[in-house]
Amino acid sequence: MSSETAQELMKNRFRGYMPVVIDVETAGFNSKTDALLEIAAVTLRFNEDGDLVPNETLHYHIEPFEGANIEQAAIDFNGIDPHSPLRGAIDEGAALKEMFKPIRKAQKDAGCQRCILVGHNATFDHGFVMAAAERANLKRNPFHPFVTFDTAALAAVFLGQTVLIKACQAAGIEFDNNQAHSAIYDTERTAELFCYMVNRYKTLGGWPLNNE
């Protein structure tokens, strides 16, 4: 690793923010009215070579909140039966509270002041996380209230692709389309893609900045 510690690398690379990759599966497109059904998060770290790599994966199946709308087309698409007891689903507030604890610890360990949600079409995932946290009245939400890092936009610049599977293929990341639209699978592939782009930019000489 360079003279910077892993903590310093994270803090300096993203201006005091710690990226956390999130993917959600839902029962529609409206975060205020439609049920959140599944959420996964991947924290990131810098390794001894100074490369950004996936660290810890967190995953929860979520019970639809009381009065939630469930669009048939949405569950036909993602294949989730919201009311199946086999899912082992838990209340969205409990899931987020449990998920936020290790994320806040990782943020603190990295010396960062806030977390940034990384997602493929990130505003969608961000909207559902924020709406669920608001419904549960969670005060210690580690995520920035409106800033995100969108891998769809980044992949358009880096790889000329915006669809997750095509961006992963262009980056040489294995992608099984049969496992797509599972929150945990999509989150882990998105994390790999984000790390690839950050590390590739460094390899090409784009980081650290040369201000001479």
JSON list of C-alpha atoms in Angstrom, two decimals:
[
{"chain": "A", "resi": 1, "resn": "MET", "atom": "CA", "xyz": [0.00, 0.00, 0.00]},
{"chain": "A", "resi": 2, "resn": "SER", "atom": "CA", "xyz": [1.06, 3.61, -0.40]},
{"chain": "A", "resi": 3, "resn": "SER", "atom": "CA", "xyz": [2.06, 5.69, 2.60]},
{"chain": "A", "resi": 4, "resn": "GLU", "atom": "CA", "xyz": [-1.65, 6.32, 3.19]},
{"chain": "A", "resi": 5, "resn": "THR", "atom": "CA", "xyz": [-3.45, 3.93, 5.51]},
{"chain": "A", "resi": 6, "resn": "ALA", "atom": "CA", "xyz": [-6.66, 2.22, 4.39]},
{"chain": "A", "resi": 7, "resn": "GLN", "atom": "CA", "xyz": [-8.58, 4.65, 6.59]},
{"chain": "A", "resi": 8, "resn": "GLU", "atom": "CA", "xyz": [-6.89, 7.65, 4.99]},
{"chain": "A", "resi": 9, "resn": "LEU", "atom": "CA", "xyz": [-7.47, 6.27, 1.50]},
{"chain": "A", "resi": 10, "resn": "MET", "atom": "CA", "xyz": [-11.21, 5.96, 2.03]},
{"chain": "A", "resi": 11, "resn": "LYS", "atom": "CA", "xyz": [-11.54, 9.38, 3.64]},
{"chain": "A", "resi": 12, "resn": "ASN", "atom": "CA", "xyz": [-9.39, 11.14, 1.05]},
{"chain": "A", "resi": 13, "resn": "ARG", "atom": "CA", "xyz": [-10.67, 9.33, -2.04]},
{"chain": "A", "resi": 14, "resn": "PHE", "atom": "CA", "xyz": [-14.33, 10.20, -1.51]},
{"chain": "A", "resi": 15, "resn": "ARG", "atom": "CA", "xyz": [-14.06, 13.52, 0.33]},
{"chain": "A", "resi": 16, "resn": "GLY", "atom": "CA", "xyz": [-14.91, 12.16, 3.75]},
{"chain": "A", "resi": 17, "resn": "TYR", "atom": "CA", "xyz": [-17.77, 9.98, 2.52]},
{"chain": "A", "resi": 18, "resn": "MET", "atom": "CA", "xyz": [-17.89, 6.19, 2.59]},
{"chain": "A", "resi": 19, "resn": "PRO", "atom": "CA", "xyz": [-19.59, 4.46, -0.38]},
{"chain": "A", "resi": 20, "resn": "VAL", "atom": "CA", "xyz": [-21.98, 1.62, 0.48]},
{"chain": "A", "resi": 21, "resn": "VAL", "atom": "CA", "xyz": [-23.59, -0.37, -2.34]},
{"chain": "A", "resi": 22, "resn": "ILE", "atom": "CA", "xyz": [-27.35, -0.94, -2.00]},
{"chain": "A", "resi": 23, "resn": "ASP", "atom": "CA", "xyz": [-29.96, -2.77, -4.04]},
{"chain": "A", "resi": 24, "resn": "VAL", "atom": "CA", "xyz": [-33.66, -3.14, -3.24]},
{"chain": "A", "resi": 25, "resn": "GLU", "atom": "CA", "xyz": [-36.47, -5.29, -4.58]},
{"chain": "A", "resi": 26, "resn": "THR", "atom": "CA", "xyz": [-39.88, -3.70, -4.33]},
{"chain": "A", "resi": 27, "resn": "ALA", "atom": "CA", "xyz": [-43.57, -4.11, -5.13]},
{"chain": "A", "resi": 28, "resn": "GLY", "atom": "CA", "xyz": [-43.68, -1.06, -7.37]},
{"chain": "A", "resi": 29, "resn": "PHE", "atom": "CA", "xyz": [-41.92, 2.17, -8.28]},
{"chain": "A", "resi": 30, "resn": "ASN", "atom": "CA", "xyz": [-43.35, 4.57, -5.69]},
{"chain": "A", "resi": 31, "resn": "SER", "atom": "CA", "xyz": [-41.22, 4.56, -2.54]},
{"chain": "A", "resi": 32, "resn": "LYS", "atom": "CA", "xyz": [-43.94, 6.28, -0.51]},
{"chain": "A", "resi": 33, "resn": "THR", "atom": "CA", "xyz": [-46.75, 3.84, -1.27]},
{"chain": "A", "resi": 34, "resn": "ASP", "atom": "CA", "xyz": [-45.24, 0.58, -2.59]},
{"chain": "A", "resi": 35, "resn": "ALA", "atom": "CA", "xyz": [-43.77, -2.15, -0.42]},
{"chain": "A", "resi": 36, "resn": "LEU", "atom": "CA", "xyz": [-40.05, -2.64, 0.11]},
{"chain": "A", "resi": 37, "resn": "LEU", "atom": "CA", "xyz": [-39.57, -6.44, -0.12]},
{"chain": "A", "resi": 38, "resn": "GLU", "atom": "CA", "xyz": [-35.82, -7.09, 0.01]},
{"chain": "A", "resi": 39, "resn": "ILE", "atom": "CA", "xyz": [-32.66, -5.11, 0.63]},
{"chain": "A", "resi": 40, "resn": "ALA", "atom": "CA", "xyz": [-28.96, -5.90, 0.43]},
{"chain": "A", "resi": 41, "resn": "ALA", "atom": "CA", "xyz": [-25.90, -3.80, 1.18]},
{"chain": "A", "resi": 42, "resn": "VAL", "atom": "CA", "xyz": [-22.19, -4.29, 0.54]},
{"chain": "A", "resi": 43, "resn": "THR", "atom": "CA", "xyz": [-19.62, -2.24, 2.45]},
{"chain": "A", "resi": 44, "resn": "LEU", "atom": "CA", "xyz": [-16.28, -1.53, 0.77]},
{"chain": "A", "resi": 45, "resn": "ARG", "atom": "CA", "xyz": [-12.68, -1.20, 1.92]},
{"chain": "A", "resi": 46, "resn": "PHE", "atom": "CA", "xyz": [-9.23, -0.51, 0.52]},
{"chain": "A", "resi": 47, "resn": "ASN", "atom": "CA", "xyz": [-6.90, -3.52, 0.56]},
{"chain": "A", "resi": 48, "resn": "GLU", "atom": "CA", "xyz": [-3.15, -3.57, 1.16]},
{"chain": "A", "resi": 49, "resn": "ASP", "atom": "CA", "xyz": [-2.50, -2.81, -2.52]},
{"chain": "A", "resi": 50, "resn": "GLY", "atom": "CA", "xyz": [-4.62, 0.32, -2.31]},
{"chain": "A", "resi": 51, "resn": "ASP", "atom": "CA", "xyz": [-7.46, -1.17, -4.38]},
{"chain": "A", "resi": 52, "resn": "LEU", "atom": "CA", "xyz": [-11.11, -0.76, -3.47]},
{"chain": "A", "resi": 53, "resn": "VAL", "atom": "CA", "xyz": [-12.74, -4.15, -2.79]},
{"chain": "A", "resi": 54, "resn": "PRO", "atom": "CA", "xyz": [-16.08, -5.46, -1.45]},
{"chain": "A", "resi": 55, "resn": "ASN", "atom": "CA", "xyz": [-16.03, -6.12, 2.27]},
{"chain": "A", "resi": 56, "resn": "GLU", "atom": "CA", "xyz": [-19.20, -7.22, 4.12]},
{"chain": "A", "resi": 57, "resn": "THR", "atom": "CA", "xyz": [-22.58, -8.22, 2.65]},
{"chain": "A", "resi": 58, "resn": "LEU", "atom": "CA", "xyz": [-25.79, -7.56, 4.58]},
{"chain": "A", "resi": 59, "resn": "HIS", "atom": "CA", "xyz": [-29.15, -8.93, 3.42]},
{"chain": "A", "resi": 60, "resn": "TYR", "atom": "CA", "xyz": [-32.76, -8.85, 4.63]},
{"chain": "A", "resi": 61, "resn": "HIS", "atom": "CA", "xyz": [-36.17, -9.98, 3.39]},
{"chain": "A", "resi": 62, "resn": "ILE", "atom": "CA", "xyz": [-38.76, -7.36, 4.31]},
{"chain": "A", "resi": 63, "resn": "GLU", "atom": "CA", "xyz": [-42.41, -7.63, 5.29]},
{"chain": "A", "resi": 64, "resn": "PRO", "atom": "CA", "xyz": [-44.64, -5.15, 3.43]},
{"chain": "A", "resi": 65, "resn": "PHE", "atom": "CA", "xyz": [-45.45, -2.24, 5.71]},
{"chain": "A", "resi": 66, "resn": "GLU", "atom": "CA", "xyz": [-49.05, -1.86, 6.85]},
{"chain": "A", "resi": 67, "resn": "GLY", "atom": "CA", "xyz": [-51.19, -0.51, 4.02]},
{"chain": "A", "resi": 68, "resn": "ALA", "atom": "CA", "xyz": [-48.44, -0.95, 1.43]},
{"chain": "A", "resi": 69, "resn": "ASN", "atom": "CA", "xyz": [-49.42, -1.15, -2.22]},
{"chain": "A", "resi": 70, "resn": "ILE", "atom": "CA", "xyz": [-48.30, -4.25, -4.11]},
{"chain": "A", "resi": 71, "resn": "GLU", "atom": "CA", "xyz": [-48.24, -4.05, -7.90]},
{"chain": "A", "resi": 72, "resn": "GLN", "atom": "CA", "xyz": [-48.79, -7.45, -9.50]},
{"chain": "A", "resi": 73, "resn": "ALA", "atom": "CA", "xyz": [-46.52, -6.56, -12.41]},
{"chain": "A", "resi": 74, "resn": "ALA", "atom": "CA", "xyz": [-43.67, -5.81, -10.03]},
{"chain": "A", "resi": 75, "resn": "ILE", "atom": "CA", "xyz": [-43.83, -9.13, -8.19]},
{"chain": "A", "resi": 76, "resn": "ASP", "atom": "CA", "xyz": [-44.28, -11.00, -11.46]},
{"chain": "A", "resi": 77, "resn": "PHE", "atom": "CA", "xyz": [-41.02, -9.38, -12.54]},
{"chain": "A", "resi": 78, "resn": "ASN", "atom": "CA", "xyz": [-38.95, -10.07, -9.43]},
{"chain": "A", "resi": 79, "resn": "GLY", "atom": "CA", "xyz": [-40.60, -13.40, -8.56]},
{"chain": "A", "resi": 80, "resn": "ILE", "atom": "CA", "xyz": [-41.12, -12.55, -4.89]},
{"chain": "A", "resi": 81, "resn": "ASP", "atom": "CA", "xyz": [-44.19, -13.78, -3.00]},
{"chain": "A", "resi": 82, "resn": "PRO", "atom": "CA", "xyz": [-44.52, -10.99, -0.40]},
{"chain": "A", "resi": 83, "resn": "HIS", "atom": "CA", "xyz": [-46.64, -13.10, 1.94]},
{"chain": "A", "resi": 84, "resn": "SER", "atom": "CA", "xyz": [-44.66, -16.35, 1.85]},
{"chain": "A", "resi": 85, "resn": "PRO", "atom": "CA", "xyz": [-43.58, -17.42, 5.38]},
{"chain": "A", "resi": 86, "resn": "LEU", "atom": "CA", "xyz": [-40.60, -19.16, 3.79]},
{"chain": "A", "resi": 87, "resn": "ARG", "atom": "CA", "xyz": [-38.98, -15.79, 3.09]},
{"chain": "A", "resi": 88, "resn": "GLY", "atom": "CA", "xyz": [-38.23, -15.22, 6.77]},
{"chain": "A", "resi": 89, "resn": "ALA", "atom": "CA", "xyz": [-39.14, -11.58, 6.27]},
{"chain": "A", "resi": 90, "resn": "ILE", "atom": "CA", "xyz": [-38.88, -9.03, 9.08]},
{"chain": "A", "resi": 91, "resn": "ASP", "atom": "CA", "xyz": [-40.26, -5.54, 9.68]},
{"chain": "A", "resi": 92, "resn": "GLU", "atom": "CA", "xyz": [-38.58, -2.91, 7.50]},
{"chain": "A", "resi": 93, "resn": "GLY", "atom": "CA", "xyz": [-37.70, -0.73, 10.48]},
{"chain": "A", "resi": 94, "resn": "ALA", "atom": "CA", "xyz": [-36.03, -3.61, 12.30]},
{"chain": "A", "resi": 95, "resn": "ALA", "atom": "CA", "xyz": [-34.13, -4.59, 9.17]},
{"chain": "A", "resi": 96, "resn": "LEU", "atom": "CA", "xyz": [-32.82, -1.10, 8.53]},
{"chain": "A", "resi": 97, "resn": "LYS", "atom": "CA", "xyz": [-31.92, -0.58, 12.18]},
{"chain": "A", "resi": 98, "resn": "GLU", "atom": "CA", "xyz": [-29.93, -3.83, 12.14]},
{"chain": "A", "resi": 99, "resn": "MET", "atom": "CA", "xyz": [-28.32, -3.00, 8.78]},
{"chain": "A", "resi": 100, "resn": "PHE", "atom": "CA", "xyz": [-27.35, 0.53, 9.77]},
{"chain": "A", "resi": 101, "resn": "LYS", "atom": "CA", "xyz": [-25.32, -0.61, 12.82]},
{"chain": "A", "resi": 102, "resn": "PRO", "atom": "CA", "xyz": [-22.42, -2.31, 10.97]},
{"chain": "A", "resi": 103, "resn": "ILE", "atom": "CA", "xyz": [-22.56, 0.37, 8.26]},
{"chain": "A", "resi": 104, "resn": "ARG", "atom": "CA", "xyz": [-22.14, 3.14, 10.85]},
{"chain": "A", "resi": 105, "resn": "LYS", "atom": "CA", "xyz": [-19.29, 1.19, 12.46]},
{"chain": "A", "resi": 106, "resn": "ALA", "atom": "CA", "xyz": [-17.55, 0.80, 9.09]},
{"chain": "A", "resi": 107, "resn": "GLN", "atom": "CA", "xyz": [-18.05, 4.51, 8.46]},
{"chain": "A", "resi": 108, "resn": "LYS", "atom": "CA", "xyz": [-16.52, 5.38, 11.81]},
{"chain": "A", "resi": 109, "resn": "ASP", "atom": "CA", "xyz": [-13.60, 2.97, 11.29]},
{"chain": "A", "resi": 110, "resn": "ALA", "atom": "CA", "xyz": [-12.96, 4.60, 7.90]},
{"chain": "A", "resi": 111, "resn": "GLY", "atom": "CA", "xyz": [-12.87, 8.05, 9.49]},
{"chain": "A", "resi": 112, "resn": "CYS", "atom": "CA", "xyz": [-15.72, 9.21, 7.25]},
{"chain": "A", "resi": 113, "resn": "GLN", "atom": "CA", "xyz": [-18.42, 11.71, 8.17]},
{"chain": "A", "resi": 114, "resn": "ARG", "atom": "CA", "xyz": [-21.28, 10.20, 6.14]},
{"chain": "A", "resi": 115, "resn": "CYS", "atom": "CA", "xyz": [-22.15, 7.27, 3.89]},
{"chain": "A", "resi": 116, "resn": "ILE", "atom": "CA", "xyz": [-23.02, 7.61, 0.22]},
{"chain": "A", "resi": 117, "resn": "LEU", "atom": "CA", "xyz": [-25.44, 5.14, -1.36]},
{"chain": "A", "resi": 118, "resn": "VAL", "atom": "CA", "xyz": [-24.00, 3.49, -4.46]},
{"chain": "A", "resi": 119, "resn": "GLY", "atom": "CA", "xyz": [-26.54, 1.86, -6.75]},
{"chain": "A", "resi": 120, "resn": "HIS", "atom": "CA", "xyz": [-27.37, 1.04, -10.32]},
{"chain": "A", "resi": 121, "resn": "ASN", "atom": "CA", "xyz": [-29.93, 3.76, -11.04]},
{"chain": "A", "resi": 122, "resn": "ALA", "atom": "CA", "xyz": [-29.24, 4.83, -7.48]},
{"chain": "A", "resi": 123, "resn": "THR", "atom": "CA", "xyz": [-32.06, 7.31, -6.94]},
{"chain": "A", "resi": 124, "resn": "PHE", "atom": "CA", "xyz": [-34.54, 4.43, -7.02]},
{"chain": "A", "resi": 125, "resn": "ASP", "atom": "CA", "xyz": [-32.80, 2.49, -4.23]},
{"chain": "A", "resi": 126, "resn": "HIS", "atom": "CA", "xyz": [-32.09, 5.68, -2.28]},
{"chain": "A", "resi": 127, "resn": "GLY", "atom": "CA", "xyz": [-35.76, 6.67, -2.38]},
{"chain": "A", "resi": 128, "resn": "PHE", "atom": "CA", "xyz": [-36.92, 3.35, -0.92]},
{"chain": "A", "resi": 129, "resn": "VAL", "atom": "CA", "xyz": [-34.25, 3.35, 1.81]},
{"chain": "A", "resi": 130, "resn": "MET", "atom": "CA", "xyz": [-35.11, 6.89, 2.84]},
{"chain": "A", "resi": 131, "resn": "ALA", "atom": "CA", "xyz": [-38.86, 6.29, 2.76]},
{"chain": "A", "resi": 132, "resn": "ALA", "atom": "CA", "xyz": [-38.55, 3.14, 4.89]},
{"chain": "A", "resi": 133, "resn": "ALA", "atom": "CA", "xyz": [-36.26, 4.89, 7.38]},
{"chain": "A", "resi": 134, "resn": "GLU", "atom": "CA", "xyz": [-38.74, 7.75, 7.63]},
{"chain": "A", "resi": 135, "resn": "ARG", "atom": "CA", "xyz": [-41.68, 5.39, 8.22]},
{"chain": "A", "resi": 136, "resn": "ALA", "atom": "CA", "xyz": [-39.69, 3.69, 10.99]},
{"chain": "A", "resi": 137, "resn": "ASN", "atom": "CA", "xyz": [-38.67, 7.07, 12.42]},
{"chain": "A", "resi": 138, "resn": "LEU", "atom": "CA", "xyz": [-35.00, 6.05, 12.42]},
{"chain": "A", "resi": 139, "resn": "LYS", "atom": "CA", "xyz": [-32.88, 8.97, 13.56]},
{"chain": "A", "resi": 140, "resn": "ARG", "atom": "CA", "xyz": [-29.43, 7.50, 12.92]},
{"chain": "A", "resi": 141, "resn": "ASN", "atom": "CA", "xyz": [-29.59, 6.99, 9.17]},
{"chain": "A", "resi": 142, "resn": "PRO", "atom": "CA", "xyz": [-25.95, 6.96, 7.98]},
{"chain": "A", "resi": 143, "resn": "PHE", "atom": "CA", "xyz": [-26.76, 7.85, 4.37]},
{"chain": "A", "resi": 144, "resn": "HIS", "atom": "CA", "xyz": [-26.55, 11.29, 2.84]},
{"chain": "A", "resi": 145, "resn": "PRO", "atom": "CA", "xyz": [-30.10, 12.60, 2.39]},
{"chain": "A", "resi": 146, "resn": "PHE", "atom": "CA", "xyz": [-29.81, 13.22, -1.35]},
{"chain": "A", "resi": 147, "resn": "VAL", "atom": "CA", "xyz": [-26.35, 12.50, -2.79]},
{"chain": "A", "resi": 148, "resn": "THR", "atom": "CA", "xyz": [-25.74, 9.13, -4.51]},
{"chain": "A", "resi": 149, "resn": "PHE", "atom": "CA", "xyz": [-23.11, 7.50, -6.71]},
{"chain": "A", "resi": 150, "resn": "ASP", "atom": "CA", "xyz": [-24.90, 6.00, -9.73]},
{"chain": "A", "resi": 151, "resn": "THR", "atom": "CA", "xyz": [-23.06, 3.11, -11.39]},
{"chain": "A", "resi": 152, "resn": "ALA", "atom": "CA", "xyz": [-25.33, 3.34, -14.45]},
{"chain": "A", "resi": 153, "resn": "ALA", "atom": "CA", "xyz": [-24.04, 6.85, -15.14]},
{"chain": "A", "resi": 154, "resn": "LEU", "atom": "CA", "xyz": [-20.45, 5.90, -14.31]},
{"chain": "A", "resi": 155, "resn": "ALA", "atom": "CA", "xyz": [-20.63, 2.81, -16.53]},
{"chain": "A", "resi": 156, "resn": "ALA", "atom": "CA", "xyz": [-21.91, 4.94, -19.41]},
{"chain": "A", "resi": 157, "resn": "VAL", "atom": "CA", "xyz": [-18.70, 7.00, -19.17]},
{"chain": "A", "resi": 158, "resn": "PHE", "atom": "CA", "xyz": [-16.27, 4.16, -18.40]},
{"chain": "A", "resi": 159, "resn": "LEU", "atom": "CA", "xyz": [-17.72, 1.32, -20.44]},
{"chain": "A", "resi": 160, "resn": "GLY", "atom": "CA", "xyz": [-20.28, 2.72, -22.87]},
{"chain": "A", "resi": 161, "resn": "GLN", "atom": "CA", "xyz": [-23.00, 0.67, -21.17]},
{"chain": "A", "resi": 162, "resn": "THR", "atom": "CA", "xyz": [-25.87, 1.52, -18.82]},
{"chain": "A", "resi": 163, "resn": "VAL", "atom": "CA", "xyz": [-27.55, -1.88, -18.24]},
{"chain": "A", "resi": 164, "resn": "LEU", "atom": "CA", "xyz": [-26.01, -3.73, -15.29]},
{"chain": "A", "resi": 165, "resn": "ILE", "atom": "CA", "xyz": [-25.43, -7.07, -17.02]},
{"chain": "A", "resi": 166, "resn": "LYS", "atom": "CA", "xyz": [-23.89, -5.40, -20.09]},
{"chain": "A", "resi": 167, "resn": "ALA", "atom": "CA", "xyz": [-21.68, -3.15, -17.97]},
{"chain": "A", "resi": 168, "resn": "CYS", "atom": "CA", "xyz": [-20.46, -6.15, -15.95]},
{"chain": "A", "resi": 169, "resn": "GLN", "atom": "CA", "xyz": [-19.75, -8.11, -19.13]},
{"chain": "A", "resi": 170, "resn": "ALA", "atom": "CA", "xyz": [-17.80, -5.16, -20.56]},
{"chain": "A", "resi": 171, "resn": "ALA", "atom": "CA", "xyz": [-15.77, -5.03, -17.34]},
{"chain": "A", "resi": 172, "resn": "GLY", "atom": "CA", "xyz": [-15.09, -8.79, -17.43]},
{"chain": "A", "resi": 173, "resn": "ILE", "atom": "CA", "xyz": [-17.29, -9.44, -14.38]},
{"chain": "A", "resi": 174, "resn": "GLU", "atom": "CA", "xyz": [-19.21, -12.73, -14.49]},
{"chain": "A", "resi": 175, "resn": "PHE", "atom": "CA", "xyz": [-22.98, -12.18, -14.47]},
{"chain": "A", "resi": 176, "resn": "ASP", "atom": "CA", "xyz": [-25.63, -14.92, -14.31]},
{"chain": "A", "resi": 177, "resn": "ASN", "atom": "CA", "xyz": [-28.87, -13.48, -15.69]},
{"chain": "A", "resi": 178, "resn": "ASN", "atom": "CA", "xyz": [-30.83, -16.28, -13.98]},
{"chain": "A", "resi": 179, "resn": "GLN", "atom": "CA", "xyz": [-29.81, -14.83, -10.60]},
{"chain": "A", "resi": 180, "resn": "ALA", "atom": "CA", "xyz": [-30.53, -11.21, -11.53]},
{"chain": "A", "resi": 181, "resn": "HIS", "atom": "CA", "xyz": [-33.23, -9.28, -9.66]},
{"chain": "A", "resi": 182, "resn": "SER", "atom": "CA", "xyz": [-32.21, -10.89, -6.39]},
{"chain": "A", "resi": 183, "resn": "ALA", "atom": "CA", "xyz": [-31.13, -8.00, -4.15]},
{"chain": "A", "resi": 184, "resn": "ILE", "atom": "CA", "xyz": [-28.06, -9.80, -2.83]},
{"chain": "A", "resi": 185, "resn": "TYR", "atom": "CA", "xyz": [-26.84, -10.88, -6.29]},
{"chain": "A", "resi": 186, "resn": "ASP", "atom": "CA", "xyz": [-27.38, -7.50, -7.92]},
{"chain": "A", "resi": 187, "resn": "THR", "atom": "CA", "xyz": [-25.74, -5.70, -4.99]},
{"chain": "A", "resi": 188, "resn": "GLU", "atom": "CA", "xyz": [-22.63, -7.86, -5.10]},
{"chain": "A", "resi": 189, "resn": "ARG", "atom": "CA", "xyz": [-22.28, -7.44, -8.88]},
{"chain": "A", "resi": 190, "resn": "THR", "atom": "CA", "xyz": [-22.83, -3.69, -8.58]},
{"chain": "A", "resi": 191, "resn": "ALA", "atom": "CA", "xyz": [-20.16, -3.55, -5.87]},
{"chain": "A", "resi": 192, "resn": "GLU", "atom": "CA", "xyz": [-17.72, -5.38, -8.14]},
{"chain": "A", "resi": 193, "resn": "LEU", "atom": "CA", "xyz": [-18.54, -3.00, -10.97]},
{"chain": "A", "resi": 194, "resn": "PHE", "atom": "CA", "xyz": [-18.05, 0.12, -8.84]},
{"chain": "A", "resi": 195, "resn": "CYS", "atom": "CA", "xyz": [-14.74, -1.19, -7.50]},
{"chain": "A", "resi": 196, "resn": "TYR", "atom": "CA", "xyz": [-13.60, -2.05, -11.02]},
{"chain": "A", "resi": 197, "resn": "MET", "atom": "CA", "xyz": [-14.26, 1.48, -12.24]},
{"chain": "A", "resi": 198, "resn": "VAL", "atom": "CA", "xyz": [-12.59, 3.17, -9.26]},
{"chain": "A", "resi": 199, "resn": "ASN", "atom": "CA", "xyz": [-9.53, 0.92, -9.52]},
{"chain": "A", "resi": 200, "resn": "ARG", "atom": "CA", "xyz": [-9.35, 1.16, -13.30]},
{"chain": "A", "resi": 201, "resn": "TYR", "atom": "CA", "xyz": [-9.33, 4.94, -13.09]},
{"chain": "A", "resi": 202, "resn": "LYS", "atom": "CA", "xyz": [-6.38, 4.74, -10.70]},
{"chain": "A", "resi": 203, "resn": "THR", "atom": "CA", "xyz": [-4.53, 2.27, -12.96]},
{"chain": "A", "resi": 204, "resn": "LEU", "atom": "CA", "xyz": [-4.97, 4.60, -15.92]},
{"chain": "A", "resi": 205, "resn": "GLY", "atom": "CA", "xyz": [-3.35, 7.42, -13.95]},
{"chain": "A", "resi": 206, "resn": "GLY", "atom": "CA", "xyz": [-6.47, 9.39, -13.12]},
{"chain": "A", "resi": 207, "resn": "TRP", "atom": "CA", "xyz": [-5.97, 9.11, -9.35]},
{"chain": "A", "resi": 208, "resn": "PRO", "atom": "CA", "xyz": [-4.34, 10.50, -7.29]},
{"chain": "A", "resi": 209, "resn": "LEU", "atom": "CA", "xyz": [-4.69, 13.84, -9.02]},
{"chain": "A", "resi": 210, "resn": "ASN", "atom": "CA", "xyz": [-1.55, 15.41, -10.41]},
{"chain": "A", "resi": 211, "resn": "ASN", "atom": "CA", "xyz": [-1.86, 19.06, -9.49]},
{"chain": "A", "resi": 212, "resn": "GLU", "atom": "CA", "xyz": [1.63, 20.07, -10.52]}
]
